[in-house]
Coordinates of C-alpha atoms in Angstrom, one line a residue:
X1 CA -14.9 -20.6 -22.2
X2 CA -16.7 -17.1 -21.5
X3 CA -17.1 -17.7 -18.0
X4 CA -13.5 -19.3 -17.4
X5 CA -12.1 -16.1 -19.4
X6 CA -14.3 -14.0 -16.6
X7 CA -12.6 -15.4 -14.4
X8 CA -9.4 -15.1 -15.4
X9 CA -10.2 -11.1 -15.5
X10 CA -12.2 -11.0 -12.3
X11 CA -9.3 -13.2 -10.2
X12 CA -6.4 -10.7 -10.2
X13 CA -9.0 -7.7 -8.8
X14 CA -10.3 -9.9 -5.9
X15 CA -6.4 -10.6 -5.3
X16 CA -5.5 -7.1 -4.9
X17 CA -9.0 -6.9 -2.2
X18 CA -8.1 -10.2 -0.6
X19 CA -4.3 -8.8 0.1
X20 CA -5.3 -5.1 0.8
X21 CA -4.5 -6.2 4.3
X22 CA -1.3 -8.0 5.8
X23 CA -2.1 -11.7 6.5
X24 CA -0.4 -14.0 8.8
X25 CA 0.3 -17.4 7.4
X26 CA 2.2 -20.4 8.0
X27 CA 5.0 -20.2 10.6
X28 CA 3.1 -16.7 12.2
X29 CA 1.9 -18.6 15.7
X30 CA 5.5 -19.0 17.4
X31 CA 5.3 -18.3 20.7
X32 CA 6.9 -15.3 21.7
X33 CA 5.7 -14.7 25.6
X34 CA 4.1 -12.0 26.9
X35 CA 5.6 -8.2 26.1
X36 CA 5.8 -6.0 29.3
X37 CA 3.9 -3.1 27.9
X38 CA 1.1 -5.7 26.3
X39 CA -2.5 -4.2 26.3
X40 CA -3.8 -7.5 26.6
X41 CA -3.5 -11.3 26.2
X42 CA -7.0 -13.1 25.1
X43 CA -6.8 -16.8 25.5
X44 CA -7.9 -18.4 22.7
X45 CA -9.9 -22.1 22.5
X46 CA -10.2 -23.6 19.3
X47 CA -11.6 -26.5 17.9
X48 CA -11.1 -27.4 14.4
X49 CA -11.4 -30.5 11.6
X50 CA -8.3 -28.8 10.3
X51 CA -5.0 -31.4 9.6
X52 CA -2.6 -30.6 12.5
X53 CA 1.1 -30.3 11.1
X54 CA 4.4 -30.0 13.2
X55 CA 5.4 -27.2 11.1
X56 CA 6.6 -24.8 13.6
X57 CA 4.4 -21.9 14.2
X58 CA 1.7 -23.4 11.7
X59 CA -0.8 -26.0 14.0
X60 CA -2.8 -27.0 11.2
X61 CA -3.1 -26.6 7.9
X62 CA -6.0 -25.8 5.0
X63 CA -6.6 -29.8 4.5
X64 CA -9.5 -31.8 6.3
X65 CA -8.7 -33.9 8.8
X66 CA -11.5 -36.5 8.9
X67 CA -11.9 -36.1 13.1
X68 CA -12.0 -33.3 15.3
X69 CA -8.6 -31.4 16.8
X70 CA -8.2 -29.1 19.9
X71 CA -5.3 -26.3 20.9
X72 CA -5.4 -23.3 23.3
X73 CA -3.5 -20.1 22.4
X74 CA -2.9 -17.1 24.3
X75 CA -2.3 -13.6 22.2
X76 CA -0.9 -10.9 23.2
X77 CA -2.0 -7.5 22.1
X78 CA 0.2 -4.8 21.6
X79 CA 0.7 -1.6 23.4
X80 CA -0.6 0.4 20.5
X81 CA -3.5 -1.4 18.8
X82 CA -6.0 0.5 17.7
X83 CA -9.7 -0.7 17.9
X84 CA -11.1 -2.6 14.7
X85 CA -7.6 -3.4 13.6
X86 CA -5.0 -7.0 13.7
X87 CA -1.3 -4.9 13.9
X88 CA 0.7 -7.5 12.2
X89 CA 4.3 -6.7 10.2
X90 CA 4.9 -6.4 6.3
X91 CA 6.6 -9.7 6.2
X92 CA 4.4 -12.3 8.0
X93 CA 7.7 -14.2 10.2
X94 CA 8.7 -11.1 11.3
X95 CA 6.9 -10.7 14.4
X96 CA 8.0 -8.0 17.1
X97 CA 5.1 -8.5 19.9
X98 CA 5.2 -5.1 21.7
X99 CA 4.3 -3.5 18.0
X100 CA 2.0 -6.7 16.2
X101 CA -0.6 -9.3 17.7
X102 CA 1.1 -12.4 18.7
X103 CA 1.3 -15.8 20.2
X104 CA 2.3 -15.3 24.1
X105 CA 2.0 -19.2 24.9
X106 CA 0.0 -22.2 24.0
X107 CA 0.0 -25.6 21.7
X108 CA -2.0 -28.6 20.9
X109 CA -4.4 -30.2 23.9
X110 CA -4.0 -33.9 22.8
X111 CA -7.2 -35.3 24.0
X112 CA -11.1 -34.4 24.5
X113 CA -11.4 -35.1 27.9
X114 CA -8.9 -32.4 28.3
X115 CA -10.4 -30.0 26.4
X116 CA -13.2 -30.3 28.2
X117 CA -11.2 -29.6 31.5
X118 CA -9.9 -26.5 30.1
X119 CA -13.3 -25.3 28.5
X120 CA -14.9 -26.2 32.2
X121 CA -12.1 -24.1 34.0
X122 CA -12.3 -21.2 31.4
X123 CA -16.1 -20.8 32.0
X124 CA -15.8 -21.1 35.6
X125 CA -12.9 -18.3 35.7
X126 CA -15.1 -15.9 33.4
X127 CA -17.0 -12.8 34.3
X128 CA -19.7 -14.0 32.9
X129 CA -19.7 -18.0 32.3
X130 CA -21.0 -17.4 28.8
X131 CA -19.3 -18.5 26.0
X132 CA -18.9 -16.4 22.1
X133 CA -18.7 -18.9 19.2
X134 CA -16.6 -17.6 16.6
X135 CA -17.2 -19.6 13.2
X136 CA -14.9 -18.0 10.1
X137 CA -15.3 -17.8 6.3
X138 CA -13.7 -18.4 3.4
X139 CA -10.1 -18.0 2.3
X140 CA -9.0 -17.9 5.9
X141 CA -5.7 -19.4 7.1
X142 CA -5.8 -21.0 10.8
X143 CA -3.7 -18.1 12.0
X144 CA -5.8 -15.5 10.8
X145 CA -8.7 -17.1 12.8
X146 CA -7.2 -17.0 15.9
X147 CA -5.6 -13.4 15.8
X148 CA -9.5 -12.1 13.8
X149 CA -11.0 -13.8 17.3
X150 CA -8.3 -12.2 20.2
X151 CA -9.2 -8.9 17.6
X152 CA -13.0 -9.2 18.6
X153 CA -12.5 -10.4 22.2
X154 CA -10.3 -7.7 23.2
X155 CA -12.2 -5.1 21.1
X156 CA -15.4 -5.7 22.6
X157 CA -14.4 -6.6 26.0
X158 CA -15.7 -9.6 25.9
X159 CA -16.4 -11.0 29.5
X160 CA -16.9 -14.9 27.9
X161 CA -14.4 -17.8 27.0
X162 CA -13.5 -16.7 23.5
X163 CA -14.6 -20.0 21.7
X164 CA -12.9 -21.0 17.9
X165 CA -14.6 -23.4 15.4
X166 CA -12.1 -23.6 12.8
X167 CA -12.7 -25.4 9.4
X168 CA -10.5 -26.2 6.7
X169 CA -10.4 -23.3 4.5
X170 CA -7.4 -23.4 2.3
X171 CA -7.1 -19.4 2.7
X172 CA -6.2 -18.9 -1.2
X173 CA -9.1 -17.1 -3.3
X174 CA -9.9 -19.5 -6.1
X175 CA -10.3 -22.8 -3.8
X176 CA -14.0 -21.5 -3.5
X177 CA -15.1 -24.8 -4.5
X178 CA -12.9 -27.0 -1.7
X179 CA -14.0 -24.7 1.0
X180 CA -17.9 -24.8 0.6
X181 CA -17.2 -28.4 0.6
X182 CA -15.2 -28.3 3.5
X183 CA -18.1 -26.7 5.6
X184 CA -20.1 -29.5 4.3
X185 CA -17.8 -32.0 6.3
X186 CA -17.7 -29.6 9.3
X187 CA -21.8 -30.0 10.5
X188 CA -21.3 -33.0 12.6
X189 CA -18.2 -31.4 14.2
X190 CA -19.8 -27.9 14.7
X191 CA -22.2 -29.8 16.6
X192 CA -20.2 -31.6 18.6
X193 CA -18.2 -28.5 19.1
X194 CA -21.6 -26.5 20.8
X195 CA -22.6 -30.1 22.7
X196 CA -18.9 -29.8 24.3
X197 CA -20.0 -26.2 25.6
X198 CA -22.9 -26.8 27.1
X199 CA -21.7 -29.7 28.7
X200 CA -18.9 -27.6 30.3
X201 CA -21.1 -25.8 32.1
X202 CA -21.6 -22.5 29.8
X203 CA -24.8 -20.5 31.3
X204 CA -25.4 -19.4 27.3
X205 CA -23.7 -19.3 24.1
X206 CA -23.8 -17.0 21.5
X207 CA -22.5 -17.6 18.1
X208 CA -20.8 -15.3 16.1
X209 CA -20.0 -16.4 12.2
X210 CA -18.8 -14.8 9.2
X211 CA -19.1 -15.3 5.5
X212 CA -19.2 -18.6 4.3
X213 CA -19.3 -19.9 8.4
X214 CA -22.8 -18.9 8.5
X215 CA -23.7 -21.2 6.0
X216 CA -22.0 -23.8 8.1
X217 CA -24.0 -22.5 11.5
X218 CA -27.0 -22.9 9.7
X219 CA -26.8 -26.1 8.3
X220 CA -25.7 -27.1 11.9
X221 CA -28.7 -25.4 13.3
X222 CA -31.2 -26.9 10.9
X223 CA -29.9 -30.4 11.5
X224 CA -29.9 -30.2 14.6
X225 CA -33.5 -28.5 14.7
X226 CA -34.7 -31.7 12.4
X227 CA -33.7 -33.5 15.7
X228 CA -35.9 -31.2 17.2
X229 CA -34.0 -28.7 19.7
X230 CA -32.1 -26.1 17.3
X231 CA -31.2 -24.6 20.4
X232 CA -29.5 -26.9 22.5
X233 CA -32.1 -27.1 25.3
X234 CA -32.4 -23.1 25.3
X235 CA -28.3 -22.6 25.8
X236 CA -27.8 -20.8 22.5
X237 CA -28.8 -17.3 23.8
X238 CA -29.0 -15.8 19.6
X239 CA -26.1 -16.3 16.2
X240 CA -25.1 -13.1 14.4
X241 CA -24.5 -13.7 10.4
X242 CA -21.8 -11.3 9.8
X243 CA -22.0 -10.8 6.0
X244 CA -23.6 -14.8 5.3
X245 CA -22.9 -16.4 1.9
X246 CA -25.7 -17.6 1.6
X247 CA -28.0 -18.3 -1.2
X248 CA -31.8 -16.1 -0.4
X249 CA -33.6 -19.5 -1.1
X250 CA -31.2 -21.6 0.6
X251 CA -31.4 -19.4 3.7
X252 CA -35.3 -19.3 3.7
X253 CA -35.0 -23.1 3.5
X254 CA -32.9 -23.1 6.3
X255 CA -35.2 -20.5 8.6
X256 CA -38.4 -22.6 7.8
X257 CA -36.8 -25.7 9.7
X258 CA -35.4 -23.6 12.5
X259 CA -38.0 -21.6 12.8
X260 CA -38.5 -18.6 15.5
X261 CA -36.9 -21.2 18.2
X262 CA -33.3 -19.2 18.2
X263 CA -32.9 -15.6 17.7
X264 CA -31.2 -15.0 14.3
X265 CA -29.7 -11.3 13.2
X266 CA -28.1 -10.8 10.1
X267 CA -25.9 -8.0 9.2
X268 CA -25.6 -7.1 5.5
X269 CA -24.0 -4.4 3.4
X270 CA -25.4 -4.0 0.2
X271 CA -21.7 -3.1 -1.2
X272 CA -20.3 -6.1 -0.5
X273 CA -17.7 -7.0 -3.4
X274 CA -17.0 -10.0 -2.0
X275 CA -20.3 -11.2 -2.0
X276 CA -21.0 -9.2 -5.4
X277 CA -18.3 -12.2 -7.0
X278 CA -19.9 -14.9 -4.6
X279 CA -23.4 -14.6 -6.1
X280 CA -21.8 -14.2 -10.0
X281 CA -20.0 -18.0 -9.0
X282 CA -23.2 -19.0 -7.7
X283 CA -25.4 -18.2 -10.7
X284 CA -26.2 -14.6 -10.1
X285 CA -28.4 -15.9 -7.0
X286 CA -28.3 -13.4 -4.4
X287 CA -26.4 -13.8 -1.2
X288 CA -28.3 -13.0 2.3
X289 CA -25.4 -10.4 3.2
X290 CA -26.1 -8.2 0.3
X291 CA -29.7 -8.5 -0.3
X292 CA -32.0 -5.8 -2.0
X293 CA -34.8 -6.2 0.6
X294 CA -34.6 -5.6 4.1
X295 CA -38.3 -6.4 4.9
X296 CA -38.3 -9.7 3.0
X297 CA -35.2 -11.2 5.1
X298 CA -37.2 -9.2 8.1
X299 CA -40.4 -11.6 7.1
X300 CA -38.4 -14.7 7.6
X301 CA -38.1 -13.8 11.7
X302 CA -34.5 -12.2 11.6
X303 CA -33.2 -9.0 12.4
X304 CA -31.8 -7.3 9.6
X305 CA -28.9 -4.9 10.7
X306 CA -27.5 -3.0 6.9
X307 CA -24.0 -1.6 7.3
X308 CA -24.2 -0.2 3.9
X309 CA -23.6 3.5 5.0
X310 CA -20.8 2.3 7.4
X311 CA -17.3 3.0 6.2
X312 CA -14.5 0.5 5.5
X313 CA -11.2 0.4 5.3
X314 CA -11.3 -3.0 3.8
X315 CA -11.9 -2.3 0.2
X316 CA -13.8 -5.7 -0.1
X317 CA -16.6 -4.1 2.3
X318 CA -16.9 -7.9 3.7
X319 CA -15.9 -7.3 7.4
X320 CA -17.5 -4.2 8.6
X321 CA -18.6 -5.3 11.8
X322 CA -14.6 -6.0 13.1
X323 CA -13.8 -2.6 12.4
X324 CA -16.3 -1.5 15.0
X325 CA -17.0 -2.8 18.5
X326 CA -20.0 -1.1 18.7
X327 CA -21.5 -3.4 15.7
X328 CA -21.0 -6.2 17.1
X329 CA -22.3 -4.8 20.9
X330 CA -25.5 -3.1 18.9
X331 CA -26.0 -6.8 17.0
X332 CA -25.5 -8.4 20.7
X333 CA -28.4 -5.9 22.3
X334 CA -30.9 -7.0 18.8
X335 CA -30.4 -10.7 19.7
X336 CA -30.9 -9.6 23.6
X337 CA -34.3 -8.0 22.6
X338 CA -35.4 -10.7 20.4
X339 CA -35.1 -13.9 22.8
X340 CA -38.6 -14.2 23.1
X341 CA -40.8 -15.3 19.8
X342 CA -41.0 -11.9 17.8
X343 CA -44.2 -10.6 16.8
X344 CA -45.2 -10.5 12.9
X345 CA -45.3 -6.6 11.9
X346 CA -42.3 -5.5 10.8
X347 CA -40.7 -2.3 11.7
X348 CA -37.6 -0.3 10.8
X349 CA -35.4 2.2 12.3
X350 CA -32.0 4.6 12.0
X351 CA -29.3 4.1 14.8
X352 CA -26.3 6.2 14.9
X353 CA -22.9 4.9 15.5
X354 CA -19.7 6.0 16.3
X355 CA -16.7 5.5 14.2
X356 CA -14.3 7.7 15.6
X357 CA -15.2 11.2 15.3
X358 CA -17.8 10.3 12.6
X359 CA -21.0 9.1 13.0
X360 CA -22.8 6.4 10.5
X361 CA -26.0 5.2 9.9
X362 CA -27.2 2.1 10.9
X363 CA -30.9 0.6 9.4
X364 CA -32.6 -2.2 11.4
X365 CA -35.5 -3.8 10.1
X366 CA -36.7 -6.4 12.3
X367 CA -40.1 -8.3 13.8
X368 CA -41.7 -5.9 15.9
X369 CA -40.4 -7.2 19.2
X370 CA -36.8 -6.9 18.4
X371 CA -37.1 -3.3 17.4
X372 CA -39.5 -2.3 20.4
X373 CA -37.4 -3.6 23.0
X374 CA -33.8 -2.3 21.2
X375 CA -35.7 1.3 21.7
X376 CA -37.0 0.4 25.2
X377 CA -40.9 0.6 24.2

């Protein structure tokens, strides 16, 4: 009864930091077409074990579908979006795309094999060939996947095929419980997801997940690594853990199977409230993505990137690294430098970043090799 009482007090807190931001919903992904004065369109592919619906604007919904699913969405990007931000309106139908992100075209692709085709014609049209993995977290509606993903893509200018895993995340704060268990049912698929890529011809991919989707990339990783290539025959080039909600003993579980074979870095922030309530529901067992110490993650063969010093406008703290292209290209150089096996001494150093007109400060503790070829030594 104490703990459900808790709750009760906790709940209407993490409301207020769940909502601090506008969030699209059902009914936010009808196609609009392409604004004259857009500052981009990023094509979207997603994969998901969502449960389609013909709702209009809505593609799938929080429930599990017990097979995998496959759209393409183009977004546009309006004229003035600022960096680190989703413009979206107050009320989440009213969408005017030369002031909010928005859907310019796109539906359902009914089968695999074409799928594939686009996924093949995508890569062979990049810059780059490559393809960026996006894996969500919790309470996330299918619509806030795909505008959080065109965010990143366009913020970074991303020369890959922008790549969606979606899994069926209810997007409401107390179905904790149903969306750990729906990245449970989600490995297989994942897998399949990453097979699909390779096959299509990508020259690497990286994979890029958030929250409780790291827990689902590593499970992935360390079944696949049981089968005894956690890298897909050397095509995953490194995964980023953007804030992982992950138990410390289930992660070092999880790194003693995969091993140094894929380059890992995690990026933490020991303010994370999100987490802070994640680790209270999980028996006050700390979470990976706000660990106390650096150098024991560091031990385990990752690179350890702490945000704590990095403002947020997100009160939660839980998404630092969207606010800031230069996160997520500093985390992209760190998985660069660590390809190879990293040596065992562990080293640490301060990076400065820009945010704006500020500057913030930026610890990475890491295996010797990832540090010394970050610094060019």
């Amino acid at each position: 009864m104490a703990r459900i009482s808790l709750i009760l007090l906790v709940a209407p807190t993490l409301f207020l930091i769940s909502c601090a931001s506008k969030r699209p919903a059902s009914g936010a992904l009808v196609s609009h077409g392409v604004p004259e004065n857009a500052a981009g369109v990023e094509s979207i592919l997603v994969a998901t074990t969502r449960e389609p619906t013909l709702e209009p604007g809505t593609f799938f919904t929080g429930e599990r579908n017990d097979t995998i699913s496959f759209a393409q969405l183009d977004i546009s990007i309006p004229s003035g979006h600022k960096s680190g931000q989703i413009e979206l309106p107050k009320r989440r139908r009213d969408i005017h795309p030369d002031r909010h992100f928005a859907v310019a075209d796109g539906g359902f692709v009914p089968t695999e094999e074409q799928f594939r085709q686009n996924l093949k014609d995508a890569i062979r049209d990049s810059e780059s060939g490559e393809v960026g993995l996006f894996i969500h977290g919790y309470n996330t509606h299918f619509s806030e996947s795909v505008f959080f993903l065109a965010q990143l893509a366009h913020d970074t200018e991303y020369a890959g095929v922008p790549l969606l895993f979606t899994w069926p995340s209810r997007g409401q704060l107390l179905d904790y419980p149903y969306d750990l268990d729906s990245v449970m049912t989600a490995r297989d698929w994942l897998e399949h997801t990453i097979r699909l890529a390779k096959e299509s011809g990508a020259k690497k991919i990286t994979i890029l997940a958030h929250s409780m989707g790291t827990m689902l990339t590593m499970e992935t990783l360390r079944q696949v690594a049981i089968k005894g290539d956690p890298s897909f025959g050397g095509t995953i080039d490194g995964v980023l853990l953007a804030s992982p909600d992950i138990s410390i003993d289930t992660f070092k579980s999880q790194m003693r199977r995969i091993g140094g074979k894929v380059p890992i870095a995690v990026m933490i922030s020991k303010d994370d409230k999100a987490l802070s309530f994640s680790e209270w529901l999980a028996g006050d067992v700390e979470r990976v993505g706000n660990y106390s110490d650096n150098e024991e993650l560091a031990e385990l063969g990752v690179a350890v990137i702490d945000l704590t010093d990095v403002d947020s406008k997100e009160k939660a703290h839980h998404a630092k690294f969207a606010e800031n292209p230069n996160l997520i290209n500093l985390a992209a150089q760190q998985l660069e430098a660590g390809s190879a096996l990293p040596e065992s001494n562990i080293n640490q150093t301060e990076l400065l970043i820009s945010e704006g007109r500020k500057t913030a400060s930026v610890i990475i503790t890491a295996p010797g090799r990832f540090i010394n070829s970050i610094l060019g030594r």
